[in-house]
Amino acid sequence: MNYPRVPARLLTREFLPGITDALENTDGWLLRDGAHWLVTRHEGTIAVGRIGTDPSQVLADRTTWTNPAPNDPSQYCSPLPDGALAISSREAVTIYETGGTIRWEHRHRDWQHSPEAAGACTADPAGQVLLATMAGPLGPDGLSAGDICRALELATGEVLAEHVLPSFSATYAFQQFPDARPQVLLTASMGQDGTHCLLVTYTADGLDVRAAGTAEEPHVGLGTDGVLVSQDVGGGYLCRTRDGADDVIIEAGDALSEDWVFVGYTPGFVDDKRILVVAAEEQWAEQGTHLLLDARTLRPIAELDYPQAPGARAVPLGDGTWLTHDQETVQRWTTA
């Protein structure tokens, strides 16, 4: 690689226990209600922090809950518009008020023979319902016709709608778009059985679920106007998808040094014109090269130059800044 080097300028840093493990989880970094959130777990607590719009800080506010199941790796947390916290587990979806009391619990069938399966949840962008994925009922043959997505009334937990998904025994994750469009993105990773990227919309007529363009990878950055940037699980390519437009694909071999791949699994928009990705010699590298790509063509335009070697993960925030972490410290950067 031989691209122009652009200095990265440190704006602020903040000590955040649990951040290293958090960014390995499907709920560690979330887009909700037009904001970015970090969800960390540490010493029996769950902390949910909203990333500030002021670039001189990392978190604008932070709320903690006692972790109801600290040894449960299937937990998926999602902050709600009224300040409560929704938690999805293998057997239930529960909403906890800010004081820790339970608003309601919705129990469902467990994925009995699929230990890797895990549900997810999010409020819809209108703040009317909680969307939650869970194991579907078994058919007469004892097999599942598919997992399901339910719309649950936020105040009471009443089931308002249900849709059978094309995925089964999957690990799920929800992300909202930054421009408050009514759809949310649902990724369903089924290991060797592939991945579905779905757009889910709740209306008065029920749940509408459709494929998100041709994206087939679970690691996706979301931009305005419904743009998705997906990264191949093996790091071999990136794909830009948008309804009504042709896909744009860039192979690692066409943009990176020989045998290098895209890593970090957090490709995303630094702003409307630039995407930030990380590249390294192998998928599990602890250090990486951070590149800025043209948001439309995916062609590299610059390599970021840090004061010291950066890790293999970056979280773009869409406002011209991004996050990295070093052990339990989060840094916020911009270009000089």
JSON list of N, CA, C and O in Angstrom, two decimals, residues 195-197 211-217 228 230 237 239-243 245-249:
[
{"chain": "A", "resi": 195, "resn": "THR", "atom": "N", "xyz": [-25.64, -15.98, 6.13]},
{"chain": "A", "resi": 195, "resn": "THR", "atom": "CA", "xyz": [-26.11, -14.81, 6.87]},
{"chain": "A", "resi": 195, "resn": "THR", "atom": "C", "xyz": [-27.22, -14.12, 6.08]},
{"chain": "A", "resi": 195, "resn": "THR", "atom": "O", "xyz": [-27.16, -14.05, 4.85]},
{"chain": "A", "resi": 196, "resn": "HIS", "atom": "N", "xyz": [-28.22, -13.64, 6.79]},
{"chain": "A", "resi": 196, "resn": "HIS", "atom": "CA", "xyz": [-29.25, -12.80, 6.19]},
{"chain": "A", "resi": 196, "resn": "HIS", "atom": "C", "xyz": [-29.11, -11.38, 6.73]},
{"chain": "A", "resi": 196, "resn": "HIS", "atom": "O", "xyz": [-28.91, -11.19, 7.94]},
{"chain": "A", "resi": 197, "resn": "CYS", "atom": "N", "xyz": [-29.20, -10.39, 5.84]},
{"chain": "A", "resi": 197, "resn": "CYS", "atom": "CA", "xyz": [-29.32, -9.00, 6.23]},
{"chain": "A", "resi": 197, "resn": "CYS", "atom": "C", "xyz": [-30.72, -8.55, 5.84]},
{"chain": "A", "resi": 197, "resn": "CYS", "atom": "O", "xyz": [-31.06, -8.55, 4.64]},
{"chain": "A", "resi": 211, "resn": "ALA", "atom": "N", "xyz": [-35.29, -8.49, 2.33]},
{"chain": "A", "resi": 211, "resn": "ALA", "atom": "CA", "xyz": [-33.84, -8.52, 2.22]},
{"chain": "A", "resi": 211, "resn": "ALA", "atom": "C", "xyz": [-33.29, -7.12, 2.03]},
{"chain": "A", "resi": 211, "resn": "ALA", "atom": "O", "xyz": [-33.88, -6.29, 1.34]},
{"chain": "A", "resi": 212, "resn": "ALA", "atom": "N", "xyz": [-32.14, -6.86, 2.64]},
{"chain": "A", "resi": 212, "resn": "ALA", "atom": "CA", "xyz": [-31.49, -5.56, 2.51]},
{"chain": "A", "resi": 212, "resn": "ALA", "atom": "C", "xyz": [-30.57, -5.60, 1.30]},
{"chain": "A", "resi": 212, "resn": "ALA", "atom": "O", "xyz": [-29.38, -5.90, 1.41]},
{"chain": "A", "resi": 213, "resn": "GLY", "atom": "N", "xyz": [-31.12, -5.30, 0.14]},
{"chain": "A", "resi": 213, "resn": "GLY", "atom": "CA", "xyz": [-30.33, -5.35, -1.08]},
{"chain": "A", "resi": 213, "resn": "GLY", "atom": "C", "xyz": [-29.77, -6.74, -1.28]},
{"chain": "A", "resi": 213, "resn": "GLY", "atom": "O", "xyz": [-30.46, -7.74, -1.12]},
{"chain": "A", "resi": 214, "resn": "THR", "atom": "N", "xyz": [-28.48, -6.82, -1.59]},
{"chain": "A", "resi": 214, "resn": "THR", "atom": "CA", "xyz": [-27.85, -8.12, -1.78]},
{"chain": "A", "resi": 214, "resn": "THR", "atom": "C", "xyz": [-26.80, -8.39, -0.70]},
{"chain": "A", "resi": 214, "resn": "THR", "atom": "O", "xyz": [-25.99, -9.29, -0.85]},
{"chain": "A", "resi": 215, "resn": "ALA", "atom": "N", "xyz": [-26.81, -7.58, 0.38]},
{"chain": "A", "resi": 215, "resn": "ALA", "atom": "CA", "xyz": [-25.82, -7.78, 1.43]},
{"chain": "A", "resi": 215, "resn": "ALA", "atom": "C", "xyz": [-25.98, -9.16, 2.05]},
{"chain": "A", "resi": 215, "resn": "ALA", "atom": "O", "xyz": [-27.08, -9.57, 2.38]},
{"chain": "A", "resi": 216, "resn": "GLU", "atom": "N", "xyz": [-24.87, -9.86, 2.21]},
{"chain": "A", "resi": 216, "resn": "GLU", "atom": "CA", "xyz": [-24.93, -11.22, 2.75]},
{"chain": "A", "resi": 216, "resn": "GLU", "atom": "C", "xyz": [-23.91, -11.42, 3.87]},
{"chain": "A", "resi": 216, "resn": "GLU", "atom": "O", "xyz": [-23.58, -12.55, 4.19]},
{"chain": "A", "resi": 217, "resn": "GLU", "atom": "N", "xyz": [-23.42, -10.36, 4.44]},
{"chain": "A", "resi": 217, "resn": "GLU", "atom": "CA", "xyz": [-22.43, -10.47, 5.50]},
{"chain": "A", "resi": 217, "resn": "GLU", "atom": "C", "xyz": [-22.93, -9.76, 6.75]},
{"chain": "A", "resi": 217, "resn": "GLU", "atom": "O", "xyz": [-23.61, -8.75, 6.66]},
{"chain": "A", "resi": 228, "resn": "LEU", "atom": "N", "xyz": [-25.68, 0.72, 2.95]},
{"chain": "A", "resi": 228, "resn": "LEU", "atom": "CA", "xyz": [-25.02, -0.29, 3.78]},
{"chain": "A", "resi": 228, "resn": "LEU", "atom": "C", "xyz": [-23.63, -0.55, 3.23]},
{"chain": "A", "resi": 228, "resn": "LEU", "atom": "O", "xyz": [-23.45, -0.62, 2.02]},
{"chain": "A", "resi": 230, "resn": "SER", "atom": "N", "xyz": [-20.95, -3.54, 3.83]},
{"chain": "A", "resi": 230, "resn": "SER", "atom": "CA", "xyz": [-20.74, -4.82, 4.50]},
{"chain": "A", "resi": 230, "resn": "SER", "atom": "C", "xyz": [-19.32, -5.30, 4.26]},
{"chain": "A", "resi": 230, "resn": "SER", "atom": "O", "xyz": [-18.70, -5.01, 3.24]},
{"chain": "A", "resi": 237, "resn": "TYR", "atom": "N", "xyz": [-13.34, -8.83, 1.03]},
{"chain": "A", "resi": 237, "resn": "TYR", "atom": "CA", "xyz": [-13.91, -7.75, 0.23]},
{"chain": "A", "resi": 237, "resn": "TYR", "atom": "C", "xyz": [-14.85, -6.88, 1.07]},
{"chain": "A", "resi": 237, "resn": "TYR", "atom": "O", "xyz": [-15.28, -7.26, 2.17]},
{"chain": "A", "resi": 239, "resn": "CYS", "atom": "N", "xyz": [-18.49, -4.39, 0.41]},
{"chain": "A", "resi": 239, "resn": "CYS", "atom": "CA", "xyz": [-19.58, -4.19, -0.55]},
{"chain": "A", "resi": 239, "resn": "CYS", "atom": "C", "xyz": [-20.45, -3.02, -0.08]},
{"chain": "A", "resi": 239, "resn": "CYS", "atom": "O", "xyz": [-20.89, -2.99, 1.07]},
{"chain": "A", "resi": 240, "resn": "ARG", "atom": "N", "xyz": [-20.69, -2.08, -0.99]},
{"chain": "A", "resi": 240, "resn": "ARG", "atom": "CA", "xyz": [-21.59, -0.96, -0.73]},
{"chain": "A", "resi": 240, "resn": "ARG", "atom": "C", "xyz": [-22.92, -1.26, -1.40]},
{"chain": "A", "resi": 240, "resn": "ARG", "atom": "O", "xyz": [-22.97, -1.49, -2.61]},
{"chain": "A", "resi": 241, "resn": "THR", "atom": "N", "xyz": [-24.00, -1.25, -0.61]},
{"chain": "A", "resi": 241, "resn": "THR", "atom": "CA", "xyz": [-25.32, -1.61, -1.12]},
{"chain": "A", "resi": 241, "resn": "THR", "atom": "C", "xyz": [-26.31, -0.49, -0.83]},
{"chain": "A", "resi": 241, "resn": "THR", "atom": "O", "xyz": [-26.31, 0.09, 0.26]},
{"chain": "A", "resi": 242, "resn": "ARG", "atom": "N", "xyz": [-27.14, -0.20, -1.82]},
{"chain": "A", "resi": 242, "resn": "ARG", "atom": "CA", "xyz": [-28.23, 0.76, -1.63]},
{"chain": "A", "resi": 242, "resn": "ARG", "atom": "C", "xyz": [-29.34, 0.42, -2.60]},
{"chain": "A", "resi": 242, "resn": "ARG", "atom": "O", "xyz": [-29.08, 0.13, -3.77]},
{"chain": "A", "resi": 243, "resn": "ASP", "atom": "N", "xyz": [-30.58, 0.42, -2.11]},
{"chain": "A", "resi": 243, "resn": "ASP", "atom": "CA", "xyz": [-31.71, 0.12, -2.97]},
{"chain": "A", "resi": 243, "resn": "ASP", "atom": "C", "xyz": [-31.74, 1.09, -4.15]},
{"chain": "A", "resi": 243, "resn": "ASP", "atom": "O", "xyz": [-31.57, 2.31, -3.98]},
{"chain": "A", "resi": 245, "resn": "ALA", "atom": "N", "xyz": [-29.61, 1.19, -6.63]},
{"chain": "A", "resi": 245, "resn": "ALA", "atom": "CA", "xyz": [-28.28, 1.45, -7.20]},
{"chain": "A", "resi": 245, "resn": "ALA", "atom": "C", "xyz": [-27.52, 0.15, -7.29]},
{"chain": "A", "resi": 245, "resn": "ALA", "atom": "O", "xyz": [-27.77, -0.80, -6.54]},
{"chain": "A", "resi": 246, "resn": "ASP", "atom": "N", "xyz": [-26.59, 0.07, -8.21]},
{"chain": "A", "resi": 246, "resn": "ASP", "atom": "CA", "xyz": [-25.76, -1.11, -8.35]},
{"chain": "A", "resi": 246, "resn": "ASP", "atom": "C", "xyz": [-24.82, -1.23, -7.15]},
{"chain": "A", "resi": 246, "resn": "ASP", "atom": "O", "xyz": [-24.35, -0.23, -6.60]},
{"chain": "A", "resi": 247, "resn": "ASP", "atom": "N", "xyz": [-24.56, -2.47, -6.76]},
{"chain": "A", "resi": 247, "resn": "ASP", "atom": "CA", "xyz": [-23.59, -2.71, -5.68]},
{"chain": "A", "resi": 247, "resn": "ASP", "atom": "C", "xyz": [-22.20, -2.27, -6.14]},
{"chain": "A", "resi": 247, "resn": "ASP", "atom": "O", "xyz": [-21.86, -2.35, -7.32]},
{"chain": "A", "resi": 248, "resn": "VAL", "atom": "N", "xyz": [-21.42, -1.80, -5.16]},
{"chain": "A", "resi": 248, "resn": "VAL", "atom": "CA", "xyz": [-20.02, -1.48, -5.40]},
{"chain": "A", "resi": 248, "resn": "VAL", "atom": "C", "xyz": [-19.19, -2.41, -4.54]},
{"chain": "A", "resi": 248, "resn": "VAL", "atom": "O", "xyz": [-19.39, -2.46, -3.32]},
{"chain": "A", "resi": 249, "resn": "ILE", "atom": "N", "xyz": [-18.28, -3.17, -5.14]},
{"chain": "A", "resi": 249, "resn": "ILE", "atom": "CA", "xyz": [-17.47, -4.15, -4.42]},
{"chain": "A", "resi": 249, "resn": "ILE", "atom": "C", "xyz": [-16.00, -3.84, -4.64]},
{"chain": "A", "resi": 249, "resn": "ILE", "atom": "O", "xyz": [-15.58, -3.53, -5.76]}
]
